[in-house]
Tab-separated table of C-alpha atoms in Angstrom:
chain	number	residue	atom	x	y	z
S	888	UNK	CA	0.000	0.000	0.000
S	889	UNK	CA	1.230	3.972	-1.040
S	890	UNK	CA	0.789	5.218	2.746
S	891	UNK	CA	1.365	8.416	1.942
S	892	UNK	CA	-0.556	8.684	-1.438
S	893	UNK	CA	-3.506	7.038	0.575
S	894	UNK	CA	-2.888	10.277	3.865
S	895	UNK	CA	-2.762	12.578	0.959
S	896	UNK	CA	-6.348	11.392	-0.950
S	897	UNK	CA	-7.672	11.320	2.842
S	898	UNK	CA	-7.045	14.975	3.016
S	899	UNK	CA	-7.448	16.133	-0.371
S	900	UNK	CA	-11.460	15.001	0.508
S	901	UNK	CA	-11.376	17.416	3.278
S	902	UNK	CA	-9.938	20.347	0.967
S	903	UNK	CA	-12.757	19.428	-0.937
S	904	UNK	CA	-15.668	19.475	1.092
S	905	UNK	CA	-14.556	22.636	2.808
S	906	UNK	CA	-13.797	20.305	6.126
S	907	UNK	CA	-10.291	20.849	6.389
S	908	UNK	CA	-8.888	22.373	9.512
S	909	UNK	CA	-6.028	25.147	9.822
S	910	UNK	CA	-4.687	26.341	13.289
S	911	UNK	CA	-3.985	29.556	13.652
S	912	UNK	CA	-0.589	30.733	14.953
S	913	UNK	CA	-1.636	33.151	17.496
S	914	UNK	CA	0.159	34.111	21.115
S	915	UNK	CA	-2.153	35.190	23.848
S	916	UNK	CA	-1.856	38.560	25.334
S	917	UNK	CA	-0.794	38.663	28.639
S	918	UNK	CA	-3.399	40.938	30.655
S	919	UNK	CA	-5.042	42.222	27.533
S	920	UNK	CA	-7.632	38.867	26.914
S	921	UNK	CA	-8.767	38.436	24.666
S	922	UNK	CA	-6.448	39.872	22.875
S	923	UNK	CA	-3.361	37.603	20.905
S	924	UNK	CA	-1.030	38.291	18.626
S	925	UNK	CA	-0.879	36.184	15.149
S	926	UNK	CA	1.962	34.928	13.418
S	927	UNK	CA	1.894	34.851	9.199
S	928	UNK	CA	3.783	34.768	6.595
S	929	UNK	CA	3.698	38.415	6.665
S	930	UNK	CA	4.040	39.331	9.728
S	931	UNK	CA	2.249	39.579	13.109
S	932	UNK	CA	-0.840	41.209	13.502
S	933	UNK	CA	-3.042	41.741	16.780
S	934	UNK	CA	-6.568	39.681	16.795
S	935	UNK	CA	-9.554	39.634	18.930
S	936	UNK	CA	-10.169	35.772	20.123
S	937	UNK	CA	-13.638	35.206	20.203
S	938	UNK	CA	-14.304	31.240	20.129
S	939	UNK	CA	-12.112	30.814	23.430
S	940	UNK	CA	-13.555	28.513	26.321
S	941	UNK	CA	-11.529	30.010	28.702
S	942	UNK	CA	-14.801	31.599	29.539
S	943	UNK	CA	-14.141	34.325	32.203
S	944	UNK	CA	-10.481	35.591	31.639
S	945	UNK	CA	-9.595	33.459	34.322
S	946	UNK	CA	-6.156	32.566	32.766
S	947	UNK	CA	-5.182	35.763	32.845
S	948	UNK	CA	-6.469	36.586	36.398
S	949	UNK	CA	-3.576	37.675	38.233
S	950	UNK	CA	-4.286	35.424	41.202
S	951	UNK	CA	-4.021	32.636	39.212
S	952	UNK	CA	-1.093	33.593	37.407
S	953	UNK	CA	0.697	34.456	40.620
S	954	UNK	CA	-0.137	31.154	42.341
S	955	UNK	CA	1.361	29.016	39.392
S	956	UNK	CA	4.505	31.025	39.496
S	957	UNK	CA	4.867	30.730	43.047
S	958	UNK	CA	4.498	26.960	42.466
S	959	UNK	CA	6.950	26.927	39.781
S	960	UNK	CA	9.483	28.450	42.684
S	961	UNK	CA	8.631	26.307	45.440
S	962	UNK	CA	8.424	22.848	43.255
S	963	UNK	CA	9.820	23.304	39.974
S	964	UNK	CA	8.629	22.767	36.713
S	965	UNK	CA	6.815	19.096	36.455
S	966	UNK	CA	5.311	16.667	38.874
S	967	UNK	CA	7.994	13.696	38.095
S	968	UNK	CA	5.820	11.196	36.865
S	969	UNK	CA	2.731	9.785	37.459
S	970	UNK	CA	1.455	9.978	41.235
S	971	UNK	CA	1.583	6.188	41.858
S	972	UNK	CA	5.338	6.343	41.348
S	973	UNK	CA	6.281	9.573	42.126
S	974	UNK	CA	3.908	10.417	44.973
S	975	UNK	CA	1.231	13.322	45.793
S	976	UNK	CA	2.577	16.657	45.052
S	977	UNK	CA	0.263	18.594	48.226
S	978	UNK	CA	-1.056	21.138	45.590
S	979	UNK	CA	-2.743	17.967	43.754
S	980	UNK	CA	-4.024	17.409	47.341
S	981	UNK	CA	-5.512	21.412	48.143
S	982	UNK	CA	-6.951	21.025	44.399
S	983	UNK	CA	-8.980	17.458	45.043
S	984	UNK	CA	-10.401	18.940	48.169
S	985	UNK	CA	-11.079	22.386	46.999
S	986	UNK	CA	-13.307	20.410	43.921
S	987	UNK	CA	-14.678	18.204	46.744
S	988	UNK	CA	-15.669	20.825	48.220
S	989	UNK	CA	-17.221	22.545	45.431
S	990	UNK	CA	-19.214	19.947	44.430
S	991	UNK	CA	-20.111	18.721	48.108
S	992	UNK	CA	-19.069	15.606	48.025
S	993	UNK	CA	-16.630	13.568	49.477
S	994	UNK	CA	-14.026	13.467	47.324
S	995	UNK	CA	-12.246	13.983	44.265
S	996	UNK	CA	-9.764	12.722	41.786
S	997	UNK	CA	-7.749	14.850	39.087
S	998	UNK	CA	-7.021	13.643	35.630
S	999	UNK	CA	-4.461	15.593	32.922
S	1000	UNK	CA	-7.663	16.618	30.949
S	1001	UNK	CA	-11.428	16.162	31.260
S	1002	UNK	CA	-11.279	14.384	28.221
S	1003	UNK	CA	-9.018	11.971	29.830
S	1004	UNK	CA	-11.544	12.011	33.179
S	1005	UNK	CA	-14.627	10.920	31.487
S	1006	UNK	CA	-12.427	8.219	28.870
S	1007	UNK	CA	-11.026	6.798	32.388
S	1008	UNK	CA	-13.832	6.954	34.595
S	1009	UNK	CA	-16.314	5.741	32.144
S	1010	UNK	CA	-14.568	2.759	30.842
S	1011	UNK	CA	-13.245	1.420	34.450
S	1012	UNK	CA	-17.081	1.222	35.722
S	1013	UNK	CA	-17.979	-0.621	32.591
S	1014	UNK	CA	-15.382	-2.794	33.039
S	1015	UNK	CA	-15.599	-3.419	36.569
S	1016	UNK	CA	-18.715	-3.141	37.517
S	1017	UNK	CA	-20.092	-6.654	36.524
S	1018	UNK	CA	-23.132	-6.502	33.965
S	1019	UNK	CA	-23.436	-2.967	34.122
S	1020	UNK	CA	-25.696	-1.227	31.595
S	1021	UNK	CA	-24.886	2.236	30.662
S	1022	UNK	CA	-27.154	4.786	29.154
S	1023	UNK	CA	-25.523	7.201	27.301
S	1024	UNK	CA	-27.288	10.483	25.515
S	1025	UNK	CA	-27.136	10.927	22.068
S	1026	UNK	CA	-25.219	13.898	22.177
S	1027	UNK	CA	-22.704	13.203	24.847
S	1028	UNK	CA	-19.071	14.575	23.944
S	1029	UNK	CA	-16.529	12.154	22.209
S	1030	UNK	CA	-14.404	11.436	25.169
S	1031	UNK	CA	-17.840	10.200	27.185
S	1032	UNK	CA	-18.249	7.967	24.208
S	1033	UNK	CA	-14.909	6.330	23.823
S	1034	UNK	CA	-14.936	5.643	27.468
S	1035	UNK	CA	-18.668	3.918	27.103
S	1036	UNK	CA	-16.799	2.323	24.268
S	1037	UNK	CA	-13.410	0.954	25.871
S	1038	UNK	CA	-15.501	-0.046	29.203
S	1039	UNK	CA	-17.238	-3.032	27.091
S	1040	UNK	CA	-20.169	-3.474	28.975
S	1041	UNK	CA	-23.682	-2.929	27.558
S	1042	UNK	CA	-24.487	0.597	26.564
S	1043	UNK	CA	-28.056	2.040	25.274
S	1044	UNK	CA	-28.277	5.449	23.364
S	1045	UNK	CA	-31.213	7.416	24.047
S	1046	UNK	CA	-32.584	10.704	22.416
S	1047	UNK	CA	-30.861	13.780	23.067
S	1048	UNK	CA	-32.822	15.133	26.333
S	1049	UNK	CA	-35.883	12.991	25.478
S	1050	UNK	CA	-36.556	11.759	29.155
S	1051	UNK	CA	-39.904	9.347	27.628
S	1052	UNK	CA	-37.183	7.693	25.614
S	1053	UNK	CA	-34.869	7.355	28.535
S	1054	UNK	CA	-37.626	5.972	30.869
S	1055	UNK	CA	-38.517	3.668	27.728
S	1056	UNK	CA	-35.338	2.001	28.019
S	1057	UNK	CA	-34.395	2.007	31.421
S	1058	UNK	CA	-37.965	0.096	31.732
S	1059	UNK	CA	-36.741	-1.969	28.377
S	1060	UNK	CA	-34.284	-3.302	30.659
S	1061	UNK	CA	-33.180	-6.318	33.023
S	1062	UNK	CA	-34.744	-4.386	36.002
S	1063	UNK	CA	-32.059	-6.399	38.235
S	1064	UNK	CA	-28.527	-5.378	36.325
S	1065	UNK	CA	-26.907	-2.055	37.747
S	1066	UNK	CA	-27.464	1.013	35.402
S	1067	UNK	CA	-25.861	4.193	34.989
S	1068	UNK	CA	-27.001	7.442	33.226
S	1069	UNK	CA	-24.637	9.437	31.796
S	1070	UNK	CA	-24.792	12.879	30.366
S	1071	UNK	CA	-23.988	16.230	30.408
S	1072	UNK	CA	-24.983	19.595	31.634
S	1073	UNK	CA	-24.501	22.130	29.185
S	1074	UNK	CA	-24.051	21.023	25.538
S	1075	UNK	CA	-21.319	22.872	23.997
S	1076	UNK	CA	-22.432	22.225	20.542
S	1077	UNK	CA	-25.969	24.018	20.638
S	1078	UNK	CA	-25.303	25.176	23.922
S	1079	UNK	CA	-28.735	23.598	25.412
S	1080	UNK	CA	-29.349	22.034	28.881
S	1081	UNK	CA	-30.002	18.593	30.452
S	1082	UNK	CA	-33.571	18.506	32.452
S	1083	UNK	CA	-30.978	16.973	35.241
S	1084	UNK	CA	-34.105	16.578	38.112
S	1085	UNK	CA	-35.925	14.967	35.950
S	1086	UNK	CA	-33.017	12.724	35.163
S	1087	UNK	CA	-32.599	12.418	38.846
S	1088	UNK	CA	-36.129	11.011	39.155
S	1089	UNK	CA	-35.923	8.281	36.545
S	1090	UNK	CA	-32.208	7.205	37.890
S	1091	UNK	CA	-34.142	6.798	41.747
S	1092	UNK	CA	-37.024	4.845	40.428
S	1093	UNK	CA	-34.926	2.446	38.071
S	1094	UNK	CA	-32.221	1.951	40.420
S	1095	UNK	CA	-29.210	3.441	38.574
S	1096	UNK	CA	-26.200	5.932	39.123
S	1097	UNK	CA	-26.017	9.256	37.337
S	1098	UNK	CA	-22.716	10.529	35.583
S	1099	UNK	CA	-22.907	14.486	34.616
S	1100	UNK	CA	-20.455	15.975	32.720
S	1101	UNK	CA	-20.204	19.592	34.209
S	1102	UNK	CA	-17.152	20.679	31.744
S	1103	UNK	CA	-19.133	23.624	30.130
S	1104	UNK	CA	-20.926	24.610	33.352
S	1105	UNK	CA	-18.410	24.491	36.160
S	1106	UNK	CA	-17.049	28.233	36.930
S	1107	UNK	CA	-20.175	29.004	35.312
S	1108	UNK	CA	-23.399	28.651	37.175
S	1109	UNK	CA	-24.406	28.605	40.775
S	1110	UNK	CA	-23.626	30.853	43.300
S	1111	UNK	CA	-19.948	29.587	44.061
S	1112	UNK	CA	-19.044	28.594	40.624
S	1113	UNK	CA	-20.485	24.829	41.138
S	1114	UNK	CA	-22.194	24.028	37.474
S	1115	UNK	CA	-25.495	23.992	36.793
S	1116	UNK	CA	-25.745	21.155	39.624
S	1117	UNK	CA	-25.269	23.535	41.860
S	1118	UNK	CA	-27.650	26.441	40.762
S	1119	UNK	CA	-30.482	23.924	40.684
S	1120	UNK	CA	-29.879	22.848	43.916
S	1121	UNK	CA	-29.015	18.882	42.770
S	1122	UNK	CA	-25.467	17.981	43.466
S	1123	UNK	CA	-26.080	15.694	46.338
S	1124	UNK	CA	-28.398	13.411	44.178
S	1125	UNK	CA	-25.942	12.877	41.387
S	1126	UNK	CA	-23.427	9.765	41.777
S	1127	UNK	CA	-20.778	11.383	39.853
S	1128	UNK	CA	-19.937	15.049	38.502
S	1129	UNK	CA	-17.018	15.506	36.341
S	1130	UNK	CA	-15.583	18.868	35.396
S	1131	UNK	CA	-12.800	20.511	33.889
S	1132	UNK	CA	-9.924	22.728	34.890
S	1133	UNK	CA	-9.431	23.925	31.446
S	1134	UNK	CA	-12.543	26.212	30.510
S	1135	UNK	CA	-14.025	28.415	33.009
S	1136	UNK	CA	-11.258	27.607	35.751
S	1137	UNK	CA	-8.591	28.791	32.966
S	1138	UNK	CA	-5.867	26.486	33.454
S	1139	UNK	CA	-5.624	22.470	32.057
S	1140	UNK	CA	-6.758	19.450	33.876
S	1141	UNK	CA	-9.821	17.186	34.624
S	1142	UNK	CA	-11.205	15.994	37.520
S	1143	UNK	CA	-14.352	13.694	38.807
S	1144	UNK	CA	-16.196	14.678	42.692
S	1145	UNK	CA	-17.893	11.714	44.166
S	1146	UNK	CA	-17.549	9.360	47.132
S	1147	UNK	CA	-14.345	8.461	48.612
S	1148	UNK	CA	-15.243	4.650	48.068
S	1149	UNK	CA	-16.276	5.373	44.259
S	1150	UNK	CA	-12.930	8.364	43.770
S	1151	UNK	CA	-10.663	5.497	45.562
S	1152	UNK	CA	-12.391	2.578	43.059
S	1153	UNK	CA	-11.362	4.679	39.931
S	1154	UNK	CA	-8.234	5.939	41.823
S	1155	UNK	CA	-6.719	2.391	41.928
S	1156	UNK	CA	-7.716	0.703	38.978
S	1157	UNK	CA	-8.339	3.098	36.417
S	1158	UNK	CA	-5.330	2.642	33.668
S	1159	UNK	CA	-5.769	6.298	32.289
S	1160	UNK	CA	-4.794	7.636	36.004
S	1161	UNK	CA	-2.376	5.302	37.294
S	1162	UNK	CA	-0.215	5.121	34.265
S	1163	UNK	CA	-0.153	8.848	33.452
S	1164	UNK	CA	2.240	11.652	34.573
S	1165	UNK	CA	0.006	14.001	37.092
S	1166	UNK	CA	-0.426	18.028	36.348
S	1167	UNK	CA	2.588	19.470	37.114
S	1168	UNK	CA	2.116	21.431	40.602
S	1169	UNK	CA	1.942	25.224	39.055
S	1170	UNK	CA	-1.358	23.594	36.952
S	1171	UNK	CA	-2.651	22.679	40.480
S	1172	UNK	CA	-1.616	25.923	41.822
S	1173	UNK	CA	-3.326	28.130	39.430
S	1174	UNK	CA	-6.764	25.754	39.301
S	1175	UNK	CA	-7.094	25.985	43.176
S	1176	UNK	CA	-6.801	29.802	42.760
S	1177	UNK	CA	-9.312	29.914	40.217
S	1178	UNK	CA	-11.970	27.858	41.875
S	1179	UNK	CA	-11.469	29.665	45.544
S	1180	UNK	CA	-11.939	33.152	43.914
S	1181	UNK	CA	-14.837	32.181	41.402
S	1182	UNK	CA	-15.958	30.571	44.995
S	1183	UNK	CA	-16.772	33.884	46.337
S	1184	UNK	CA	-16.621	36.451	43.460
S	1185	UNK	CA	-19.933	36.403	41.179
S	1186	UNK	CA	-18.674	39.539	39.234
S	1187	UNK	CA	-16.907	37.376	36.525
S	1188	UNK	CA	-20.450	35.786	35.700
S	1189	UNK	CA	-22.647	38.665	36.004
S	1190	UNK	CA	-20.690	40.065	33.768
S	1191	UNK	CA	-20.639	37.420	31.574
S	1192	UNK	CA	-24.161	36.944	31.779
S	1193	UNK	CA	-24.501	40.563	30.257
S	1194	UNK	CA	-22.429	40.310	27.721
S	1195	UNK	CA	-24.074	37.131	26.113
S	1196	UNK	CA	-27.194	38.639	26.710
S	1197	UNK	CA	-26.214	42.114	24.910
S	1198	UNK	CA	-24.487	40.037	21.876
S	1199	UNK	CA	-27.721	38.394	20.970
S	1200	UNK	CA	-29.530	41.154	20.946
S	1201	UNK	CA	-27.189	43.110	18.692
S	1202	UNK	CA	-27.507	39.503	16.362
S	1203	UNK	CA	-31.061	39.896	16.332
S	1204	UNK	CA	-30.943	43.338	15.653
S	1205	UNK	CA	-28.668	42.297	12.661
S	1206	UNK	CA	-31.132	39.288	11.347
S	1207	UNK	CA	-28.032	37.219	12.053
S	1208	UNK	CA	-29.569	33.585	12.746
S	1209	UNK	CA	-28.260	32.212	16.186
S	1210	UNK	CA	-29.576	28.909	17.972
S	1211	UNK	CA	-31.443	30.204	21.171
S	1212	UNK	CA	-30.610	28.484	23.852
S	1213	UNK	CA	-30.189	29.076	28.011
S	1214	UNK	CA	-26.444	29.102	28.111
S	1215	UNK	CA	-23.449	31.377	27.360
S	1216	UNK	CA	-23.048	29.439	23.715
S	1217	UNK	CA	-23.988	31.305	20.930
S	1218	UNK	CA	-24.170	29.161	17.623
S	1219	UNK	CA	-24.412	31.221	14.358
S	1220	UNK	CA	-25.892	29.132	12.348
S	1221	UNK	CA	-24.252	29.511	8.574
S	1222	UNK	CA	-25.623	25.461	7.425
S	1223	UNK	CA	-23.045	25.253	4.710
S	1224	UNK	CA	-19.494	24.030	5.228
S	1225	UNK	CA	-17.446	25.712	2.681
S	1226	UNK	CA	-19.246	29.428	3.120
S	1227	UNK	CA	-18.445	28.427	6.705
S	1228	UNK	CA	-14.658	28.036	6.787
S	1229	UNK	CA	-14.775	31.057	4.207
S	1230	UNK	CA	-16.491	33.332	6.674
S	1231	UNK	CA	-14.229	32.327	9.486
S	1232	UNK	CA	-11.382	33.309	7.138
S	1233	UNK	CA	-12.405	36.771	6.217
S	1234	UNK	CA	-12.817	37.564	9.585
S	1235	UNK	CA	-9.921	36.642	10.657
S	1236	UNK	CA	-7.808	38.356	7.575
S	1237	UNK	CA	-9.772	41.050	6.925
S	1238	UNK	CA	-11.217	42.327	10.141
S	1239	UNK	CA	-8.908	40.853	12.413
S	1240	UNK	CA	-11.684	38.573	14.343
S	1241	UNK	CA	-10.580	34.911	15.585
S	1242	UNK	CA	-13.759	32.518	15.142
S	1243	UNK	CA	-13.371	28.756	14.139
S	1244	UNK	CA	-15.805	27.136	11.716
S	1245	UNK	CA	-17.537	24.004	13.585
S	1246	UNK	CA	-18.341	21.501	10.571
S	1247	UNK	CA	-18.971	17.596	10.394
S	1248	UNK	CA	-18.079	15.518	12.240
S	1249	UNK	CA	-18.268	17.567	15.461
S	1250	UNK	CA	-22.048	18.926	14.208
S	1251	UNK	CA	-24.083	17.251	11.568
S	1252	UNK	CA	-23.893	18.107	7.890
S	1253	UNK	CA	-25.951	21.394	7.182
S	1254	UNK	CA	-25.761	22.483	10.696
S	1255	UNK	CA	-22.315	24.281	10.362
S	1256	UNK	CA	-21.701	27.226	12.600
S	1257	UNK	CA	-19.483	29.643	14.333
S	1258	UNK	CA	-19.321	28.398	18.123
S	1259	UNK	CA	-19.100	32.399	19.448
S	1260	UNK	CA	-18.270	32.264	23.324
S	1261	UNK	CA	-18.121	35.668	24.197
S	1262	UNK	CA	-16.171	36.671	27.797
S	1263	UNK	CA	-16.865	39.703	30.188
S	1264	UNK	CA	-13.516	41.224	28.776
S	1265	UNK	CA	-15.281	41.917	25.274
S	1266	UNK	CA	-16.368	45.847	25.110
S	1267	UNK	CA	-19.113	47.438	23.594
S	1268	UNK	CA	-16.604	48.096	20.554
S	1269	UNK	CA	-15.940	44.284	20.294
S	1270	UNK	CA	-19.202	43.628	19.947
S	1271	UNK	CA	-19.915	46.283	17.261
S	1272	UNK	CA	-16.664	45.439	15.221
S	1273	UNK	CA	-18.187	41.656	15.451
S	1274	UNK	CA	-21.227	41.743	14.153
S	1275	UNK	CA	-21.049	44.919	11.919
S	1276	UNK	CA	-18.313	42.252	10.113
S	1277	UNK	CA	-21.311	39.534	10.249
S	1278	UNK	CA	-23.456	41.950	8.898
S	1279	UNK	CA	-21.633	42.546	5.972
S	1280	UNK	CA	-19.804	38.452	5.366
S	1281	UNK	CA	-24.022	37.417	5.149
S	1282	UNK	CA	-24.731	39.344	2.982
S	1283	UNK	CA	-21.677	38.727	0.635
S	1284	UNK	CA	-22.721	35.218	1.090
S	1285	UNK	CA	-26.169	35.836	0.386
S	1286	UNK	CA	-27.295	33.830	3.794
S	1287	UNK	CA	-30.849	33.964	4.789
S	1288	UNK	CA	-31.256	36.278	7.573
S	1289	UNK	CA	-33.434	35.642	10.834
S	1290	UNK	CA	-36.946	37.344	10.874
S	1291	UNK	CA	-37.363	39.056	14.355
């Protein structure tokens, strides 16, 4: 076989179909988010980030920065392998009970991503946990899937928030093999929300554990930052709640709160934990300033909240078609995958606007969108510059605009 004429039809097909993905070069701006610098063959030339998950600024808060550079002084640069070999650095230990805390439970166990938290968690229960059934939502995030996947055990898709369909099956089932639900909070795709009590209520009547993925939410919602758990008043009914370090938090890592028996279960015989090297301490450092200050500060997210809710107003103003929704996502909806990626390159060329084009696979075909996340560090002249651009790209592109 020609391995590399085969790689080179592969990605020829995503030229084609408008699919293929560039990264661009950009350097973040220290205490001017969202602000970076970009890097072409021309020279450098200062964008405005607008697709970033770091959702509040937090990893440019100067807490946080502060705290991982005291780490870095105290402990060095990396954690020396993973933590079964190497030991517990005692930031990973002031992180695990700070998300414990957070999430009032017991306990908690840190991963090197939250992709790498739900892939582990997920497929050591369905290995372990003998006959175990796991009911997975249509729409749960790739990581939840491969997890489902590598665990083995039986697994049942049900309808994207369709809670008739979810009781269907769970009834559809041995009534006397353990279950688990598993789904997430806020869907970053289309930016809806999981009817989690009502979720809650089937899991108690058929027996089964719930698994929410809070990565979207955490920072986010609720009064100390807690996820959308927390703001409906719920975390003590769910079994599991993963989250990330990497999004609202602004820093890298992933982490599930639970029990101590269930953290300790995963903890010592989940492969994607023991055999990887931890965070290095000054990761830890900076995510346990983040969640203590987003404990007790609700400015970020009030003004957050505004923002979002000023940004689709000026869209609707425009006839620019968004997906509503209850979250801080804002999908423009564009439905074609070329005029997508071509959109997403004027603005970045031409008016200096950093927006990625979200195509197939990650949505389905005819659903493509830019995935805007705006951040309380956007001004009222962001905003304007943004969709003034929009204005102009849709109708260059002759899209349909939204009737108000």
């Amino acid at each position: 076989m020609d391995f590399e004429a085969f790689f080179k039809s592969e990605l020829s097909g995503l030229h084609e179909e408008g699919r293929y993905r560039v990264f661009a070069d950009l350097e973040r701006q220290h205490g001017n988010f969202p602000r970076a610098t970009r890097y072409t063959a021309t020279g450098q030339h200062d964008v405005t980030v607008w697709c970033s998950n770091d959702y509040l600024g937090m990893g440019q808060n100067p807490a946080v920065v502060e705290a991982m550079k005291n780490a870095i002084d105290h402990c060095g640069a990396g954690a020396g392998g993973t933590r079964n070999i190497s030991g517990t650095n005692h930031y990973h230990v002031m992180l695990e009970q700070e998300l414990a805390d957070l999430h009032g439970k017991e306990s908690a166990l840190i991963f090197t991503s939250g992709y790498i938290s739900n892939w582990a968690t997920l497929g050591t229960l369905g290995q372990k946990i003998p006959g175990l059934i796991i009911f997975s939502d249509a729409l749960n995030h790739a990581s939840m899937i491969e997890g489902i996947r590598y665990g083995r055990c039986e697994k049942v898709i049900w309808k994207h928030n369709d809670l008739k369909d979810l009781e269907a099956k769970l009834k559809a089932a041995d009534p006397r093999a353990p279950k688990l639900i598993a789904f997430e909070s806020v869907y970053s795709m289309d930016g809806d929300i999981a009817p989690i009590r009502e979720i809650c209520d089937l899991a108690d009547r058929y027996g089964a554990m719930t698994y929410l993925d809070e990565v979207h939410a955490v920072g986010m919602y609720g009064p100390r930052g807690g996820g959308v758990a927390e703001r409906e008043g719920l975390m003590d009914r769910l079994t599991i709640i993963e989250g990330t370090l990497g999004k609202a938090f602004g820093v890298m890592g992933g982490y599930i709160a639970a029990s101590n028996a269930l953290c300790d279960f995963i903890r010592s015989f989940a492969s994607g934990f023991i055999f990887t090297t931890a965070l290095p301490p000054a990761l830890a450092a900076g995510a346990v300033a983040s969640i203590r200050h987003l404990k007790t500060s609700q400015i970020e997210r009030f003004a957050h909240q505004e923002r979002v809710r000023r940004l689709r107003a000026m869209l609707d103003a425009s006839g620019i078609p968004h997906m509503p929704n209850p979250s801080h996502i804002v999908p423009v909806m564009v439905g074609d995958a070329a005029k997508c990626k071509w959109i997403s390159d004027i603005l970045l060329d031409n008016f200096n606007i950093y927006v990625q084009p979200i195509n197939y696979p990650t949505v389905p075909k005819k659903t493509e969108r830019l995935r805007i996340t705006p951040t309380p560090l956007h001004s009222d002249a962001d905003l304007e510059h943004l969709v003034g651009a929009l204005h102009q790209l849709w109708s260059r592109c002759a899209l349909a605009r939204a009737v108000a």
